[in-house]
Coordinates of C-alpha atoms (C1' of nucleotides) in Angstrom, one line a residue:
Chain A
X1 CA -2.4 4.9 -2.1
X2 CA -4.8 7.5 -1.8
X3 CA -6.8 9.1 -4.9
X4 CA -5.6 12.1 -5.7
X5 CA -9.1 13.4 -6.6
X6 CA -10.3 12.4 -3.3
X7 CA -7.7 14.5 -1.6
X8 CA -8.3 17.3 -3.3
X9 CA -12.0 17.5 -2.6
X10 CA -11.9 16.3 1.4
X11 CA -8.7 17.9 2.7
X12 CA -10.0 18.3 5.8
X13 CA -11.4 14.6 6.1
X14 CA -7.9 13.7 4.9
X15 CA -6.0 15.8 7.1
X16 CA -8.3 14.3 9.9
X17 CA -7.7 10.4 9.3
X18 CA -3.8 11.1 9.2
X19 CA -3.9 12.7 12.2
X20 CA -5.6 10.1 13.8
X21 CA -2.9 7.7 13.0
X22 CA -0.5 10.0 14.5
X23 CA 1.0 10.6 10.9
X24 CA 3.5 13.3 11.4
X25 CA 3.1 16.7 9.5
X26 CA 0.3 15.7 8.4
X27 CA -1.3 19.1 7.0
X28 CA 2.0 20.3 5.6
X29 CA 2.1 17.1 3.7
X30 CA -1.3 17.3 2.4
X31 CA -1.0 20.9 1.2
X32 CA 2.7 20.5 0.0
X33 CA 0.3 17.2 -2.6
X34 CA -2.4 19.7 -3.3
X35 CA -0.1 22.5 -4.4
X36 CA 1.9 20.1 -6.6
X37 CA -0.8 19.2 -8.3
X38 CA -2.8 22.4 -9.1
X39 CA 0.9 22.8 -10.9
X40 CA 0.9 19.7 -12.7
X41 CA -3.0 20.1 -13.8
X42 CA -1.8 23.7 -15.1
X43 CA 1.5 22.2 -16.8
X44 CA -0.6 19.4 -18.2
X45 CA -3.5 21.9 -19.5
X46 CA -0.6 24.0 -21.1
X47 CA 1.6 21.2 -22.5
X48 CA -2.1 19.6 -24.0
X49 CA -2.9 22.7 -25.8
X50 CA 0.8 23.0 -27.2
X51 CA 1.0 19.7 -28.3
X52 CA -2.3 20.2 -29.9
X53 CA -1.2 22.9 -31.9
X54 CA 2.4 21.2 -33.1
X55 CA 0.5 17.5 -34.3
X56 CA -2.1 19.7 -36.5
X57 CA 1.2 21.7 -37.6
X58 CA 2.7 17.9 -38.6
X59 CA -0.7 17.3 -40.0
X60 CA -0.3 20.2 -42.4
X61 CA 3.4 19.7 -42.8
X62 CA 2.3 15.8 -44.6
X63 CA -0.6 17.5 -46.2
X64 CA 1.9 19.9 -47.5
X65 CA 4.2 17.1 -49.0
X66 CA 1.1 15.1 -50.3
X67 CA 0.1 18.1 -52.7
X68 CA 4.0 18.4 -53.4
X69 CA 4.3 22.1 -52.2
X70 CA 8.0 21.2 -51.1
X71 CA 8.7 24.6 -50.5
X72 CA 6.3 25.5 -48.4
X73 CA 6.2 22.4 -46.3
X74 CA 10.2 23.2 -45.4
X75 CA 8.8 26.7 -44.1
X76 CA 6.4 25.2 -41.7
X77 CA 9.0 22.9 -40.4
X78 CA 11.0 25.4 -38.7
X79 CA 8.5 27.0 -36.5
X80 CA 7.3 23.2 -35.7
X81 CA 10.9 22.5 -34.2
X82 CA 11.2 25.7 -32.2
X83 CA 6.9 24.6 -31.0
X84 CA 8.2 20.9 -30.5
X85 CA 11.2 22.5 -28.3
X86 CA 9.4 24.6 -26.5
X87 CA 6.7 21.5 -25.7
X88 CA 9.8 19.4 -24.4
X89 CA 10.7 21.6 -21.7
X90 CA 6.5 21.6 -20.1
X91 CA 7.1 18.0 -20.8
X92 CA 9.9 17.9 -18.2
X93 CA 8.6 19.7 -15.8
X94 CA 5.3 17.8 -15.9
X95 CA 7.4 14.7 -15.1
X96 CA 9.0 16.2 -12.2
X97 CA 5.4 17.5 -11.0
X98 CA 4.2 14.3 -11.6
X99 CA 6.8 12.3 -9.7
X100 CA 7.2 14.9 -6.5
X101 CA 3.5 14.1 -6.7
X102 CA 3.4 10.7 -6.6
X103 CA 6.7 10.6 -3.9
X104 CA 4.2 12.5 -1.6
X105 CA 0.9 10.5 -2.2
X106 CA 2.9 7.1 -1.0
X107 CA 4.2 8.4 2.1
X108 CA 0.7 8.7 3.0
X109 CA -0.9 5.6 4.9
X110 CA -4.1 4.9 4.8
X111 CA -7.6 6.5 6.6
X112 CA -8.6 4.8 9.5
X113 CA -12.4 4.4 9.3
X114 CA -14.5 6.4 11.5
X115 CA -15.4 3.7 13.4
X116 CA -11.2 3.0 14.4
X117 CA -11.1 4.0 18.0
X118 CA -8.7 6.6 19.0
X119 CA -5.7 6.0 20.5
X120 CA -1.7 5.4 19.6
X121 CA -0.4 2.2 20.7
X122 CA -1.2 -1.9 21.2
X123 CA -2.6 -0.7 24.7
X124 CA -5.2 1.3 23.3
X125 CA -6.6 -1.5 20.9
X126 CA -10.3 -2.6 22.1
X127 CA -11.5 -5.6 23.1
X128 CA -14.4 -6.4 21.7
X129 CA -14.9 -9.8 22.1
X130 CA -13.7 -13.1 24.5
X131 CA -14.4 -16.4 24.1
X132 CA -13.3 -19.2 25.6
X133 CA -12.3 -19.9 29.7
X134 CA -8.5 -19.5 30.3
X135 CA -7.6 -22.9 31.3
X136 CA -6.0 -23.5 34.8
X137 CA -2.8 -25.7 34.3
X138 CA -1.5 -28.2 36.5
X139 CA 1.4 -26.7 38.5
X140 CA 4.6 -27.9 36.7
X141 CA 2.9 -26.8 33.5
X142 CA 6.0 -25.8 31.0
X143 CA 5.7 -23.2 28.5
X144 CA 6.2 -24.5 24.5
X145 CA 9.6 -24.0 24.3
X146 CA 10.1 -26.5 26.6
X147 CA 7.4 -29.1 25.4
X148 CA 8.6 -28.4 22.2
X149 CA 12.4 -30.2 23.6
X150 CA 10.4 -33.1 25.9
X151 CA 8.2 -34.6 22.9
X152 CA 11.0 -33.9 20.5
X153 CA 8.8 -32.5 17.8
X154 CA 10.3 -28.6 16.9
X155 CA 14.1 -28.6 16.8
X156 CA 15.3 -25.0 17.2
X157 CA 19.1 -26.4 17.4
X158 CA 18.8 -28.1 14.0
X159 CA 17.4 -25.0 12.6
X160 CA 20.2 -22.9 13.8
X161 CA 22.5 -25.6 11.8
X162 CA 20.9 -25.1 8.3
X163 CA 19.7 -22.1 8.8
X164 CA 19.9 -19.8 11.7
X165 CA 18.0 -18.5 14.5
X166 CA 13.9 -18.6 14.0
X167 CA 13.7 -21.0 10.9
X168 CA 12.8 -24.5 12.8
X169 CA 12.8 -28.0 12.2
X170 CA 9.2 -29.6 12.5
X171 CA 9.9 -33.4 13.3
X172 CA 7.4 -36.2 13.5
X173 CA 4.1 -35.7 15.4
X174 CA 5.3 -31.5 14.6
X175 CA 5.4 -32.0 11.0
X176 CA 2.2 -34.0 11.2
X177 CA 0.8 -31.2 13.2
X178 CA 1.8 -28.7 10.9
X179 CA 0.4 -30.5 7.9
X180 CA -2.9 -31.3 9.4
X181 CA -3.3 -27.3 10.8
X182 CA -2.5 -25.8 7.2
X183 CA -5.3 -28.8 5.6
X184 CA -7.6 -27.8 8.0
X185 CA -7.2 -24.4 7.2
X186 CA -7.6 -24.6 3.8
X187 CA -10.6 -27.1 3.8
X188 CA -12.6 -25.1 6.3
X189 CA -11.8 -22.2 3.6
X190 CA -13.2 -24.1 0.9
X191 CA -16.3 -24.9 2.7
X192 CA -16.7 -20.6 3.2
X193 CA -16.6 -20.7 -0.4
X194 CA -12.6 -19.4 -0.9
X195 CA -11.1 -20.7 -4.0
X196 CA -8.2 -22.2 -3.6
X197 CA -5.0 -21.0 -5.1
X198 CA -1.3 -21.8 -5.1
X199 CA 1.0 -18.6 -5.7
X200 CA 4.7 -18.1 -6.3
X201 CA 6.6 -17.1 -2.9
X202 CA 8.5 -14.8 -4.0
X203 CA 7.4 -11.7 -6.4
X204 CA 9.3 -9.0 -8.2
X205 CA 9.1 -5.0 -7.1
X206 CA 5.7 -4.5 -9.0
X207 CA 3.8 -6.8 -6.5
X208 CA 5.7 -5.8 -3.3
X209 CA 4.9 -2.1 -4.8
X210 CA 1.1 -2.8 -5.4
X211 CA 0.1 -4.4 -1.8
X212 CA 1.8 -1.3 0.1
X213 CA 5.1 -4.0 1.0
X214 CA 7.2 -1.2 -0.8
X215 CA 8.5 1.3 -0.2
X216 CA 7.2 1.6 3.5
X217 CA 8.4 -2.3 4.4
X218 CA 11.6 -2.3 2.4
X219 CA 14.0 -4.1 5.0
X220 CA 11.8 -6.2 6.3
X221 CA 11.6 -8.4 3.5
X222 CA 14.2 -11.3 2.6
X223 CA 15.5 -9.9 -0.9
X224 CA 16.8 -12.1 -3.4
X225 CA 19.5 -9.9 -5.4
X226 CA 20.7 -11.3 -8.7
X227 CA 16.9 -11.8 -9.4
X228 CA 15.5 -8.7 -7.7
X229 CA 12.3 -10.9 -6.2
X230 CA 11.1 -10.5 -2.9
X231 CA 10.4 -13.4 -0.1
X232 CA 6.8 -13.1 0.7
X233 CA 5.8 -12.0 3.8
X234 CA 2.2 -13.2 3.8
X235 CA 0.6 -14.8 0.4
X236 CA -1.9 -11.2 0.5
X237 CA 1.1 -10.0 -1.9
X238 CA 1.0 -12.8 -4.7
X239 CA -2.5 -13.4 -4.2
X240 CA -3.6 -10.3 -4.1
X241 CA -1.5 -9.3 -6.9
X242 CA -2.9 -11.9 -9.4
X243 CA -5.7 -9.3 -10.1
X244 CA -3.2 -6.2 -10.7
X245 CA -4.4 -4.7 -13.7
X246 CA -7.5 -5.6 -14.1
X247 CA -11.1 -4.6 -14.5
X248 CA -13.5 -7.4 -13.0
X249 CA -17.1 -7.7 -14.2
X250 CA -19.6 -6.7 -11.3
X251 CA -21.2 -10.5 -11.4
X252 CA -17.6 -11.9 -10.7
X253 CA -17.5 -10.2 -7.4
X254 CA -16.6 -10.6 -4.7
X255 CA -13.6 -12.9 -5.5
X256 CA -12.8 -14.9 -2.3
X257 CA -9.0 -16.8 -2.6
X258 CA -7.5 -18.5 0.1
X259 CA -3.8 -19.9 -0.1
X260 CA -1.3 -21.4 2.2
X261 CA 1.9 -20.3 2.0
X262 CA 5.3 -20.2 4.0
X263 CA 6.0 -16.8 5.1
X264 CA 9.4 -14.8 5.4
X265 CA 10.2 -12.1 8.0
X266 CA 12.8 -10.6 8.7
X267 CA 11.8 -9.1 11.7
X268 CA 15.1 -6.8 12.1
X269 CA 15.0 -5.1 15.1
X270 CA 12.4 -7.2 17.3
X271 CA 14.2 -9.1 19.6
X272 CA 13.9 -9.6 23.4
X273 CA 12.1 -12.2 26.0
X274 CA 9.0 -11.9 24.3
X275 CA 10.0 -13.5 21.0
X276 CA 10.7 -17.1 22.6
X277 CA 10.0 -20.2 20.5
X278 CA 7.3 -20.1 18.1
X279 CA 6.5 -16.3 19.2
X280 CA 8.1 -15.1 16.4
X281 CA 10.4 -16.4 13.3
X282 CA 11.8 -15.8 10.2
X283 CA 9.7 -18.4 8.6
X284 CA 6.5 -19.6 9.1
X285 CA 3.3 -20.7 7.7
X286 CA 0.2 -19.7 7.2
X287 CA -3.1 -19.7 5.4
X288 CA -4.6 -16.3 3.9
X289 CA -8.1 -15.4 2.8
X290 CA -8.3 -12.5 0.3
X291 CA -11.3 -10.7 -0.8
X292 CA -11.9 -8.4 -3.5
X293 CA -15.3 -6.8 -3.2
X294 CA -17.2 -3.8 -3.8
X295 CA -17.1 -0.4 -1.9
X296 CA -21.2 -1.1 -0.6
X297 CA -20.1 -4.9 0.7
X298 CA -16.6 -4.5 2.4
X299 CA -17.3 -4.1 5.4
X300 CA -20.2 -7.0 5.7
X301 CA -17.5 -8.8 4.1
X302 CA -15.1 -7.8 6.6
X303 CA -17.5 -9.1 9.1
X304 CA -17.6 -12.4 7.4
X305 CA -14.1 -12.8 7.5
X306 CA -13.9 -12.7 11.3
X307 CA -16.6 -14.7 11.5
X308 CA -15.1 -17.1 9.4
X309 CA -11.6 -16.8 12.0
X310 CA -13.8 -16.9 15.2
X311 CA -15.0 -20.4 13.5
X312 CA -11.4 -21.7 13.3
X313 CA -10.6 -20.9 17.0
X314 CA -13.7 -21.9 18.5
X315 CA -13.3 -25.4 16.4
X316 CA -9.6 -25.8 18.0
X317 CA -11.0 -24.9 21.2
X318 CA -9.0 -22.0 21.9
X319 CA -9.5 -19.3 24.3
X320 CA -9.6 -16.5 21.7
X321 CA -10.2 -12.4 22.0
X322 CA -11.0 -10.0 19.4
X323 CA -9.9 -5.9 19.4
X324 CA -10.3 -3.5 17.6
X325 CA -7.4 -1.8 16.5
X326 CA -6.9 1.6 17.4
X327 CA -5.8 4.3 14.8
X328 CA -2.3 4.6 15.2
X329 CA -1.9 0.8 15.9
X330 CA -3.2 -0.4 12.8
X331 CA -1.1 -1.0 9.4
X332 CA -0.2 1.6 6.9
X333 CA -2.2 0.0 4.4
X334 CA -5.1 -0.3 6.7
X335 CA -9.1 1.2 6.9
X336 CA -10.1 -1.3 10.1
X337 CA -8.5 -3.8 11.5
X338 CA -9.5 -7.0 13.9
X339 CA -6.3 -8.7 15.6
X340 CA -7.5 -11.9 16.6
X341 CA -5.4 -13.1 20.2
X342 CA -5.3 -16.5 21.7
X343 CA -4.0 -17.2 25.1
X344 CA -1.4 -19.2 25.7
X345 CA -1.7 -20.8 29.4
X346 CA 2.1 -21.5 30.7
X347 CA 3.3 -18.7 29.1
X348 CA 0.1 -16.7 30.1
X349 CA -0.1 -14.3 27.1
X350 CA -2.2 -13.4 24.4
X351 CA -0.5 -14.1 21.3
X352 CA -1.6 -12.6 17.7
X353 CA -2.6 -15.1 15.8
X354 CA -4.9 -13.4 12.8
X355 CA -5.2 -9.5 11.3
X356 CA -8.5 -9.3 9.2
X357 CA -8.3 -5.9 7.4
X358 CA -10.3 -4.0 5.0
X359 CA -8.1 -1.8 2.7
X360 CA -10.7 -0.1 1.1
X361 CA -9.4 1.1 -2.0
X362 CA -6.1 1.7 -0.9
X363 CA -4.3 -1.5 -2.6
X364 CA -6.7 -1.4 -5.3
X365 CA -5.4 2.5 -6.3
X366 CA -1.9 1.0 -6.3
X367 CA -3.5 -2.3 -8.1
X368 CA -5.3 -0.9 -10.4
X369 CA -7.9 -3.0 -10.1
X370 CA -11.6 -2.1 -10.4
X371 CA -14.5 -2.8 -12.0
X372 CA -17.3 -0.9 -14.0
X373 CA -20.5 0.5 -12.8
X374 CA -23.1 1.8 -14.9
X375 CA -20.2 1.9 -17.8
X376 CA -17.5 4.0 -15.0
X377 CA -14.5 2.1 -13.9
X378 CA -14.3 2.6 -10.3
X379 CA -11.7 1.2 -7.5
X380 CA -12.6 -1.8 -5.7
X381 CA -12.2 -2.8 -1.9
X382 CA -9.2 -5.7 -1.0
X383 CA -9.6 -7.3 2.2
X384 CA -7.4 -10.0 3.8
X385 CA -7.2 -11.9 6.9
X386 CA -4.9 -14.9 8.7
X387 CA -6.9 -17.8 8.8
X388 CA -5.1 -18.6 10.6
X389 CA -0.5 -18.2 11.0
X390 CA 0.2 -21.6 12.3
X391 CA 3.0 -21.0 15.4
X392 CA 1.2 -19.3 17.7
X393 CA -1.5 -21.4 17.2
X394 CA 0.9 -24.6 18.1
X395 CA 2.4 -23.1 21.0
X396 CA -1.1 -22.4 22.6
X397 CA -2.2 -25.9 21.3
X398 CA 0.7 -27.4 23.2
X399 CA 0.7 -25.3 26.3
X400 CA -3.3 -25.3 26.9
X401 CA -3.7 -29.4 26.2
X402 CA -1.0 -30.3 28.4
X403 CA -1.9 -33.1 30.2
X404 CA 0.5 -35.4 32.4
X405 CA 0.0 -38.0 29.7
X406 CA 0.8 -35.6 26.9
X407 CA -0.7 -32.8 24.8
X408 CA -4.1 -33.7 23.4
X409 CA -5.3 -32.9 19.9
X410 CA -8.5 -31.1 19.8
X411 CA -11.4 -32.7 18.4
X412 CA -11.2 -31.1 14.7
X413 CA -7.8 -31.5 13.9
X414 CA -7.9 -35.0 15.1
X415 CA -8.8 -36.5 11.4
X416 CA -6.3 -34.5 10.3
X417 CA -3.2 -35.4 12.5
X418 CA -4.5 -39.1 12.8
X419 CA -3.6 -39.5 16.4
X420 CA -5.0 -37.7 19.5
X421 CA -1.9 -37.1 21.7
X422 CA 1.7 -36.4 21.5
X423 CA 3.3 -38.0 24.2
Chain B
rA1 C1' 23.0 -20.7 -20.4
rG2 C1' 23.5 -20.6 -26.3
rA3 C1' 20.7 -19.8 -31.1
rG4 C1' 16.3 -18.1 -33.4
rA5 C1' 11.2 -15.9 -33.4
rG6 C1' 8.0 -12.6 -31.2
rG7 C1' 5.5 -9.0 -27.8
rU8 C1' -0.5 -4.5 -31.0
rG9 C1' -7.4 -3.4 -28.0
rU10 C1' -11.6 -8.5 -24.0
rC11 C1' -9.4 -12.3 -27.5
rC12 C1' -7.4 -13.6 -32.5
rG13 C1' -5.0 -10.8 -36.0
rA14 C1' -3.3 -6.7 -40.0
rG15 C1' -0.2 -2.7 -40.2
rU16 C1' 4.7 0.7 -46.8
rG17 C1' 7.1 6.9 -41.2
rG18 C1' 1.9 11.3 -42.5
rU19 C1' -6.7 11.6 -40.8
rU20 C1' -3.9 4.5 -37.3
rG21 C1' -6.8 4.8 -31.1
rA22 C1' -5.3 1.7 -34.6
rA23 C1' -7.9 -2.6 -40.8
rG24 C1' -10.4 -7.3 -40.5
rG25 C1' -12.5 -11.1 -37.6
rA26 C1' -14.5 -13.1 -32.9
rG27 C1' -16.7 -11.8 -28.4
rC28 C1' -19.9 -8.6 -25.8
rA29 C1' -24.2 -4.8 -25.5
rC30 C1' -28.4 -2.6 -27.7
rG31 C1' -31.9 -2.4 -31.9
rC32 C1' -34.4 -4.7 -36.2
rC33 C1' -36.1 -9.4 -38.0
rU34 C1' -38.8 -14.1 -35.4
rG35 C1' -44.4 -17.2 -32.1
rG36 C1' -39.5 -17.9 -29.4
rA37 C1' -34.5 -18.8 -30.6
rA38 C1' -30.5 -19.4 -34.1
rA39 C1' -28.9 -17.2 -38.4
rG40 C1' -29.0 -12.4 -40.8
rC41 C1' -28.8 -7.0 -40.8
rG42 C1' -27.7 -2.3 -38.2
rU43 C1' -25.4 0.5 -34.3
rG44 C1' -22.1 0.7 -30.4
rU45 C1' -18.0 -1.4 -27.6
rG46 C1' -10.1 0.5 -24.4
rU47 C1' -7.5 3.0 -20.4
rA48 C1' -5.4 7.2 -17.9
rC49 C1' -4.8 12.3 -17.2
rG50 C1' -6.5 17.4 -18.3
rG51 C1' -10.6 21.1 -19.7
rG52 C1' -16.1 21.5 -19.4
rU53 C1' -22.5 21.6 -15.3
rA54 C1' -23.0 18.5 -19.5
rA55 C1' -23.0 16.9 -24.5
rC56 C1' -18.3 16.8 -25.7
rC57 C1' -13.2 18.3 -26.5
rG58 C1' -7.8 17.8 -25.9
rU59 C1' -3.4 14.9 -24.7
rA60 C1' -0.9 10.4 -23.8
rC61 C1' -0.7 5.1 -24.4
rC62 C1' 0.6 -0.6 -29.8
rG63 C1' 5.7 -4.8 -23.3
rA64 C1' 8.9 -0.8 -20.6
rG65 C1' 12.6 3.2 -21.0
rG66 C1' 15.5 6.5 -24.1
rG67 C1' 16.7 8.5 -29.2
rU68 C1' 16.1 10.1 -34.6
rU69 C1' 12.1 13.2 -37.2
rC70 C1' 7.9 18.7 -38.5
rG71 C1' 5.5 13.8 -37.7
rA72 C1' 6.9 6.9 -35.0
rA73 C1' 2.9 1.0 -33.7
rU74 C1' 6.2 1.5 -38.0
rC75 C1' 13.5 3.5 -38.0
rC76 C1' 17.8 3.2 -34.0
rC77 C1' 19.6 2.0 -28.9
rU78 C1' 18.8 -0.1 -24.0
rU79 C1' 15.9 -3.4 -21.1
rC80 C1' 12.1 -6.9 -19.5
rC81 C1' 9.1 -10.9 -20.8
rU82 C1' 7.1 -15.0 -23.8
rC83 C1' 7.7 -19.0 -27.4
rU84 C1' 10.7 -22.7 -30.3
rC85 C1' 15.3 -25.5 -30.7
rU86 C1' 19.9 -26.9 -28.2
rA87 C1' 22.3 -27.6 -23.4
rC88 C1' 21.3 -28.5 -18.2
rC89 C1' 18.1 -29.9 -14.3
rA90 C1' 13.9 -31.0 -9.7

RNA sequence: AGAGAGGUGUCCGAGUGGUUGAAGGAGCACGCCUGGAAAGCGUGUGUACGGGUAACCGUACCGAGGGUUCGAAUCCCUUCCUCUCUACCA
């Protein structure tokens, strides 16, 4: 969410960022927040003042009653009740200022940083970095979905049976795969210097709230009624929810977490030829690297983080390409964004396979985490990134290695999966 | 799930409806003392919002939300959570 404060001094700026991100009505928004709350600063200055006036009235009322001047203390209490009525209704109305205001502020996403190109949709991302040659595959190459069948290692079918579409069954050298990706993960984290942690996967309104899940994601999110918790959709929402409410010494920072989780999308609504396989599912895994550092060192942080991704990829071997997200492309909770992509040869596409965002202090508002500088508490930066969401990863593991004697394990994961082809 | 106990500041822990934003500790910061340190002594030490250039002032906050009252941490209702015992169970 976006400060108030902030607003009110750089509507321009503000009405500027929104644009950007093609956030309709932007200026009519933005002045409907600032004229709600030049009212609520009035109501509030009134209410103070009257509230002043009817505690020192209490004050003298007990004073009153101490020097046993029963009389007189009865006098006073009239005009207290007609001062406290009069205080309730400015109360009210201060409520109702303060929650229109507070409606308002969270339909706003966040600024794009000024270095966010320009532009509206996925086409208009930049790429601003390749690695890797796209391999050549022999000619009766077969796309994952089918490898997947042939070395009888995902079973979509048996998914379907306990579950339903997009939850899959990992069996044998799949499950071993899986498990060695997610280890890797997490040890290659640990050697950046992530702590390690192990959240709950599922978290009440608060958390989905404080991450920016809620309200804007509401639907997309598995809900579990008699308890009212939500199915994560990343660990960023537990993880970065275990420092809610707090105010973190300046030498504790930054705070790097990683976690691996399993992940649950809904996903209603996307559908179609490009969601084949391991493209897109209900559930899946990943590993998550969150950072909590100061407004100065975000973004070198941010920069750290996709170094710490293009590490990962360049270790599996993978053709790999960085952009830029543009403006309107990029989250709601979003400053800057880098989508990570990695090709994946028989069905020859780029597939998402990390998001490494800085949120400036847009979670932390919600959060209410900060820290103190020179004795002012002041909002600090979140930033999060894949590293990495296991499918895609897979299905351009299996496609890209396939060999006519099967689908060889690059080098890294190979202690890891303790074999070096699944044939 | 049933019975009981409880939720107060960074932590521990008081609190009879009326200078209680909150005793007393501990911790932390600064100062004095010391060759240096410890101990000791002194001072300070919550958050949010509003007003003010500022010093500072005001208001709210004792799990959350309502209510009673001139006045609520304290009384009443609702709700959430934690702990103990019992039951059940990976």
């Amino acid at each position: 969410m976006l400060q108030i404060n902030y607003i009110r001094e750089n509507k321009a700026a503000v009405i500027e960022g929104l644009t950007k991100k093609y956030f309709a009505d932007a200026e009519q928004i933005v002045n409907e927040i600032i004229e709600t709350d030049q009212i609520r600063r009035d109501t509030q200055h009134n209410l103070d003042l009257m509230l002043a006036d009817a505690n020192s009235k209490a004050k003298a009322i007990g004073d009153l009653m101490k020097a046993g001047k029963k009389e007189e203390a009865e006098k006073e209490k009239a005009a207290a009740t007609e001062l406290r009525s009069k205080t309730k209704e400015l109360q009210d109305l201060h409520t109702i200022k303060e929650e229109e205001l507070n409606a308002l502020l969270v339909k706003l996403p966040n600024l794009p940083h000024h270095s966010v190109p320009a532009g509206r949709t996925a086409e208009e991302n930049i790429n601003i970095y390749s690695h890797g040659e796209v391999p050549t595959l022999h000619a009766d190459a077969q796309p994952h979905w089918e490898l997947i069948k042939k070395y009888d290692i995902i079973d979509f079918e048996l998914g379907n049976k306990i579950t339903g579409a997009g939850f899959p069954v990992y069996k044998g050298k799949g499950a071993r795969l899986q498990r060695a990706l997610i280890n890797f993960f997490l040890d290659e984290a640990g050697k950046s210097g992530y702590t390690e942690v192990q959240p709950p996967i599922m978290v009440n309104e608060a958390s989905a709230y404080a991450t920016g899940q809620l309200p804007d994601k509401d639907g997309q999110m598995y809900y579990a009624n008699e308890d009212k918790f939500y199915l994560i959709p990343t660990a960023e929402v537990p993880i970065t929810n275990i420092y809610r409410d707090m105010i973190i010494r300046e030498e504790d920072l930054p705070i790097k977490n990683t976690g691996y989780t399993p992940c649950f999308r809904r996903e209603a609504g996307s559908w179609g030829a490009d969601v084949r396989g391991l493209n897109r599912l209900h559930q899946f895994d990943k590993v998550e690297l969150v950072q909590i550092a100061t407004p100065e060192t975000s973004y070198a942080i941010l920069e750290e983080m996709k170094k710490h991704v293009q590490g990962l990829l360049e270790k599996l071997e993978l053709p790999y390409r960085i952009l830029h997200l543009c403006a309107g492309d990029m989250s709601f909770t979003s400053a800057l964004t880098f989508d990570f992509e990695v090709y994946s040869a028989a069905q020859k596409r780029w597939l998402e396979v990390s998001s490494v965002s800085n949120f400036e202090a847009y979670q932390a508002n919600r959060l209410k985490l900060r820290y103190k500088v020179d004795g002012k508490t002041q909002l600090l930066h979140t930033l999060n990134g894949s590293a990495l969401a296991l499918p895609r990863i897979v299905a351009s593991i299996l496609e890209n290695n396939q060999t006519p004697e099967g689908i060889r394990i690059p080098k890294a994961l190979q202690a890891y999966t303790g074999f070096d082809l699944i044939k």
